[in-house]
PDB file of C-alpha atoms in Angstrom:
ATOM      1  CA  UNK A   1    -107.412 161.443-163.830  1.00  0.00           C
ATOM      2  CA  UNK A   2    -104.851 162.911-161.725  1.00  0.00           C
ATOM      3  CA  UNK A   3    -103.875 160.969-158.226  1.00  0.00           C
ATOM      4  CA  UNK A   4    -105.181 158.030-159.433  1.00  0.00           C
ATOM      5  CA  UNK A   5    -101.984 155.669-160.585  1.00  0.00           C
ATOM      6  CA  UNK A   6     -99.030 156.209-159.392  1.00  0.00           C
ATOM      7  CA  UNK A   7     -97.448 154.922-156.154  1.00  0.00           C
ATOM      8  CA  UNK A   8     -97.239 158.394-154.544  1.00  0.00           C
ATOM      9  CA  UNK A   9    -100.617 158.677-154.005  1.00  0.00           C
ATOM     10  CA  UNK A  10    -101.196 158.658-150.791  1.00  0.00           C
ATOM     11  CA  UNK A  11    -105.008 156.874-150.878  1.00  0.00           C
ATOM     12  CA  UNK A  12    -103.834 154.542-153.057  1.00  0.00           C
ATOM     13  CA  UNK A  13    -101.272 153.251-150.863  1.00  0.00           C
ATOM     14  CA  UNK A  14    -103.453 153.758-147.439  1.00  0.00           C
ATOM     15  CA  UNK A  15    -104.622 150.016-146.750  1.00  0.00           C
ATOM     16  CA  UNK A  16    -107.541 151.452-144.253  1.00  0.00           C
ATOM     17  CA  UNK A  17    -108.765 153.108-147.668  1.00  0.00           C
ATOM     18  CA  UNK A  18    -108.775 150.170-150.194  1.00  0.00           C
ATOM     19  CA  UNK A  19    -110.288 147.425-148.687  1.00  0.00           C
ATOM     20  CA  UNK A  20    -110.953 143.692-149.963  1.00  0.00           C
ATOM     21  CA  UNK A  21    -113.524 141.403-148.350  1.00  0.00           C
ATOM     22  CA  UNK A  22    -114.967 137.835-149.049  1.00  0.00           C
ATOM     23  CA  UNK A  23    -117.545 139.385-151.030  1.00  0.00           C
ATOM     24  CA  UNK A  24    -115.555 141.121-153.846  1.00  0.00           C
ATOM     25  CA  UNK A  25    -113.909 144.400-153.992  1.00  0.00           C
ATOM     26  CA  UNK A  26    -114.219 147.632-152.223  1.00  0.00           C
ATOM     27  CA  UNK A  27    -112.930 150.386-153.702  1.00  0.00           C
ATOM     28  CA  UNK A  28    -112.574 154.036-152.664  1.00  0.00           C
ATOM     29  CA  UNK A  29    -111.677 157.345-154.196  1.00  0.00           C
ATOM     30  CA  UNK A  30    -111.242 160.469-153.771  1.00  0.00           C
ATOM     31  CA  UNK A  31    -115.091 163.150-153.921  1.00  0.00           C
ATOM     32  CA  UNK A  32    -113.327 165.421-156.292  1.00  0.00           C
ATOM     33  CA  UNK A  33    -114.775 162.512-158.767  1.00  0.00           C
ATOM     34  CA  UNK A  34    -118.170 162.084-157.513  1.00  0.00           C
ATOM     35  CA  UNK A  35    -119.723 165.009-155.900  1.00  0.00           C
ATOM     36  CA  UNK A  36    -117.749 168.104-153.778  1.00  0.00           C
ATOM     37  CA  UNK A  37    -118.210 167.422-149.801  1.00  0.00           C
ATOM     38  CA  UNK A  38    -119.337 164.157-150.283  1.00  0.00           C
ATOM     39  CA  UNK A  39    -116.220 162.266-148.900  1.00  0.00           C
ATOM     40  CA  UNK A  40    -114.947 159.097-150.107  1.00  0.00           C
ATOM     41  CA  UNK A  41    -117.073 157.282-152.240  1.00  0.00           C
ATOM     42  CA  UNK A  42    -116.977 153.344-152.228  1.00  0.00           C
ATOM     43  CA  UNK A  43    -118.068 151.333-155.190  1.00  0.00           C
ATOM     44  CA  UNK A  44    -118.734 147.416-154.460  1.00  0.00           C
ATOM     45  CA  UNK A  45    -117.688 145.277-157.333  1.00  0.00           C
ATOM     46  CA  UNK A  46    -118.100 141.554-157.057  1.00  0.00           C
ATOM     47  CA  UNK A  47    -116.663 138.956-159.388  1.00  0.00           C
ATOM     48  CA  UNK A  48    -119.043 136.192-160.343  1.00  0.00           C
ATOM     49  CA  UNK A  49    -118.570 133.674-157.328  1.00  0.00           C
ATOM     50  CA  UNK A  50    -118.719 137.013-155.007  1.00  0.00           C
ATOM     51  CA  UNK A  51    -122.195 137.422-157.042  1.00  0.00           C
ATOM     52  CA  UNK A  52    -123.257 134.251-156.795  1.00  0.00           C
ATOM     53  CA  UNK A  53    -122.715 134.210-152.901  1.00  0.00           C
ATOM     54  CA  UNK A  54    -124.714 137.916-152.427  1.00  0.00           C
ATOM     55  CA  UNK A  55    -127.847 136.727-154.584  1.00  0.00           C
ATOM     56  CA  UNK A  56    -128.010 133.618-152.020  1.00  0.00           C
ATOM     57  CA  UNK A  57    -127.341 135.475-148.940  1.00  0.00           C
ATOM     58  CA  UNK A  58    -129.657 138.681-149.300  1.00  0.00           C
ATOM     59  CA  UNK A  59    -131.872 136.980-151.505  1.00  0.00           C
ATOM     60  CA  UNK A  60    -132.362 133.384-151.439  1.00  0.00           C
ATOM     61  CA  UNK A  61    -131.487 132.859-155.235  1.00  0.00           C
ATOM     62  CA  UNK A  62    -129.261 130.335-155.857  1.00  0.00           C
ATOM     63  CA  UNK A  63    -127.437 130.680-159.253  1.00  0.00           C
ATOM     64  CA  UNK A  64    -123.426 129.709-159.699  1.00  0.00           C
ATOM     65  CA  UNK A  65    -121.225 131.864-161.150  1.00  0.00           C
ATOM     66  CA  UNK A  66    -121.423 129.347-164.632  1.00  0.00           C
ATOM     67  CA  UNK A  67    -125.262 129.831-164.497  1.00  0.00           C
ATOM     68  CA  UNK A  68    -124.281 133.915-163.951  1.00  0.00           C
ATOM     69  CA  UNK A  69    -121.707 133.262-166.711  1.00  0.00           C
ATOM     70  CA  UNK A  70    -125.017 131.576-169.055  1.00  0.00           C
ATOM     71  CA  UNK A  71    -127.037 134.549-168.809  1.00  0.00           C
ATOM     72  CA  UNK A  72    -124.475 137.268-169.583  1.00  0.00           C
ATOM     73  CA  UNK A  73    -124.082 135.781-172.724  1.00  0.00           C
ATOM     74  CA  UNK A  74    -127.474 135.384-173.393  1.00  0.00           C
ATOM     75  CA  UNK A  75    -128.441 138.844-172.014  1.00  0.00           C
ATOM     76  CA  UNK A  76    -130.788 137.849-169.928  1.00  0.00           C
ATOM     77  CA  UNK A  77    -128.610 138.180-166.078  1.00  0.00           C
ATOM     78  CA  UNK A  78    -128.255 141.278-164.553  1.00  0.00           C
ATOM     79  CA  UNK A  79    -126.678 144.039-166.083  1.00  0.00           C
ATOM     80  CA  UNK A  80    -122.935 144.393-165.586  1.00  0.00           C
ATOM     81  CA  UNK A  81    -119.409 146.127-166.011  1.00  0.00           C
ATOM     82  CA  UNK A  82    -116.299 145.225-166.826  1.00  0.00           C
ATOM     83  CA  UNK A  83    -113.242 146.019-165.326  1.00  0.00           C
ATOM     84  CA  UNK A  84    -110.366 145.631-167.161  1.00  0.00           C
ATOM     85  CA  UNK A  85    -111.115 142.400-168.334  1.00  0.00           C
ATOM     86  CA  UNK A  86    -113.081 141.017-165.703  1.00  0.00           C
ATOM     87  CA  UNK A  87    -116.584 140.861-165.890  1.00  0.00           C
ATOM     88  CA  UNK A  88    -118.069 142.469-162.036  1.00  0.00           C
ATOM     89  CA  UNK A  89    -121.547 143.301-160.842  1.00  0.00           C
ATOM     90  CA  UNK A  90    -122.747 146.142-158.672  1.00  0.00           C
ATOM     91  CA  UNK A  91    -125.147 145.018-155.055  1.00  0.00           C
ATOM     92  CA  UNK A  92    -127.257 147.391-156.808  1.00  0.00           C
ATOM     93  CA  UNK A  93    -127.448 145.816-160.055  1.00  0.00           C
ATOM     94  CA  UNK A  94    -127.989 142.346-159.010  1.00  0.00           C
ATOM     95  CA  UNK A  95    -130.740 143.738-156.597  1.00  0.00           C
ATOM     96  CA  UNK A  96    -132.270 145.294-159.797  1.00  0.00           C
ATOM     97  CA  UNK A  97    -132.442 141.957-161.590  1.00  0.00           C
ATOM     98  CA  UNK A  98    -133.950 140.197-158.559  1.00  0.00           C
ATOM     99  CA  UNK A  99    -136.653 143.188-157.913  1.00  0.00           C
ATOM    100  CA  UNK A 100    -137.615 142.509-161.902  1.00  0.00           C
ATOM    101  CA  UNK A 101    -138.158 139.032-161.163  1.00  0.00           C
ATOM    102  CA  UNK A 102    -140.385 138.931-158.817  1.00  0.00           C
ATOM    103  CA  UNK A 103    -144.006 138.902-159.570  1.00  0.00           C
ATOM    104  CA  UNK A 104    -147.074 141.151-157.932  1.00  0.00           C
ATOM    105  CA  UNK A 105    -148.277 139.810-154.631  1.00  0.00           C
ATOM    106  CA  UNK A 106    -151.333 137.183-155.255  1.00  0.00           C
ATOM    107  CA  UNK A 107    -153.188 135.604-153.073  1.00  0.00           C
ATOM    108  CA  UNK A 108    -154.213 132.815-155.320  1.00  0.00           C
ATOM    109  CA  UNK A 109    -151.810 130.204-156.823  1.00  0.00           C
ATOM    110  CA  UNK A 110    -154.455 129.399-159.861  1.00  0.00           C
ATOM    111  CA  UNK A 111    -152.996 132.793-161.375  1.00  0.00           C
ATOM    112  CA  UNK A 112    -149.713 132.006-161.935  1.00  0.00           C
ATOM    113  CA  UNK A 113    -147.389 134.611-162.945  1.00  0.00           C
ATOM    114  CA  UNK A 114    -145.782 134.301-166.711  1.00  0.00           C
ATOM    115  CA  UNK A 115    -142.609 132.347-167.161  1.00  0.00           C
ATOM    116  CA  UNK A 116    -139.507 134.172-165.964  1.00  0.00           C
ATOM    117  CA  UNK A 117    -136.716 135.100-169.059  1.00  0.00           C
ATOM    118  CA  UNK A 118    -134.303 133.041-166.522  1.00  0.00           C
ATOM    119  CA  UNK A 119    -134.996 129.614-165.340  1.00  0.00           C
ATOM    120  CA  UNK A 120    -138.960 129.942-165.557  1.00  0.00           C
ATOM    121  CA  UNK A 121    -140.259 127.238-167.109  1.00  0.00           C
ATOM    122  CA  UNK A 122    -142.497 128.060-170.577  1.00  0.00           C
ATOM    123  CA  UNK A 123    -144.932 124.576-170.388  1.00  0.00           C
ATOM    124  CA  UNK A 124    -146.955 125.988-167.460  1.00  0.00           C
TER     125      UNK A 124
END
């Protein structure tokens, strides 16, 4: 992909372009390798703490980075990337998981929903 390594490119090097935050990293590039017009494009990646931290903040669901760590291996987390050698999650992704999760709306507590494939308990 042309422009992309290198130190003479010019977006690469712009620090009001690439931007990290407490919640993993942002990371911008050029339209020409999304869609024409569209501008910059940023993908969110977050590392598994950075993960961790978003599923409690948006979401109230408290699971570590080890638990995070558990279910990757098991397949049973949210779906994720890798880059390089780092394993990092997309907002989107992790808000996937949590949508499939959650159970229909009930009014009554006698119908209990079935276990959950992560941390649902199967003696109900």
């Amino acid at each position: 992909m042309p422009g992309i390594s290198g130190a003479d490119s010019p977006w690469l090097n712009d620090p009001t372009r690439i931007a990290k935050n407490i919640a993993g990293i942002a990371w911008e590039c050029p339209s020409t390798f999304f869609e024409e017009g569209a501008g910059m494009a940023t993908i969110t990646l977050l590392r598994r703490q950075a993960a961790s931290d978003y599923l409690f903040a948006k979401h109230g669901v408290a699971r570590s980075r080890q638990t995070l760590a558990k279910y990757a291996c098991l397949g049973v987390g949210p779906t994720f990337q890798y880059l390089g050698r780092v394993p990092v999650d997309t907002p989107a992704a992790l808000d996937e998981w949590v949508d499939s999760m959650l159970s229909e709306p009930t009014r009554s507590s006698s119908k209990a929903p079935p276990s959950a494939a992560c941390g649902g308990r199967d003696d109900r």
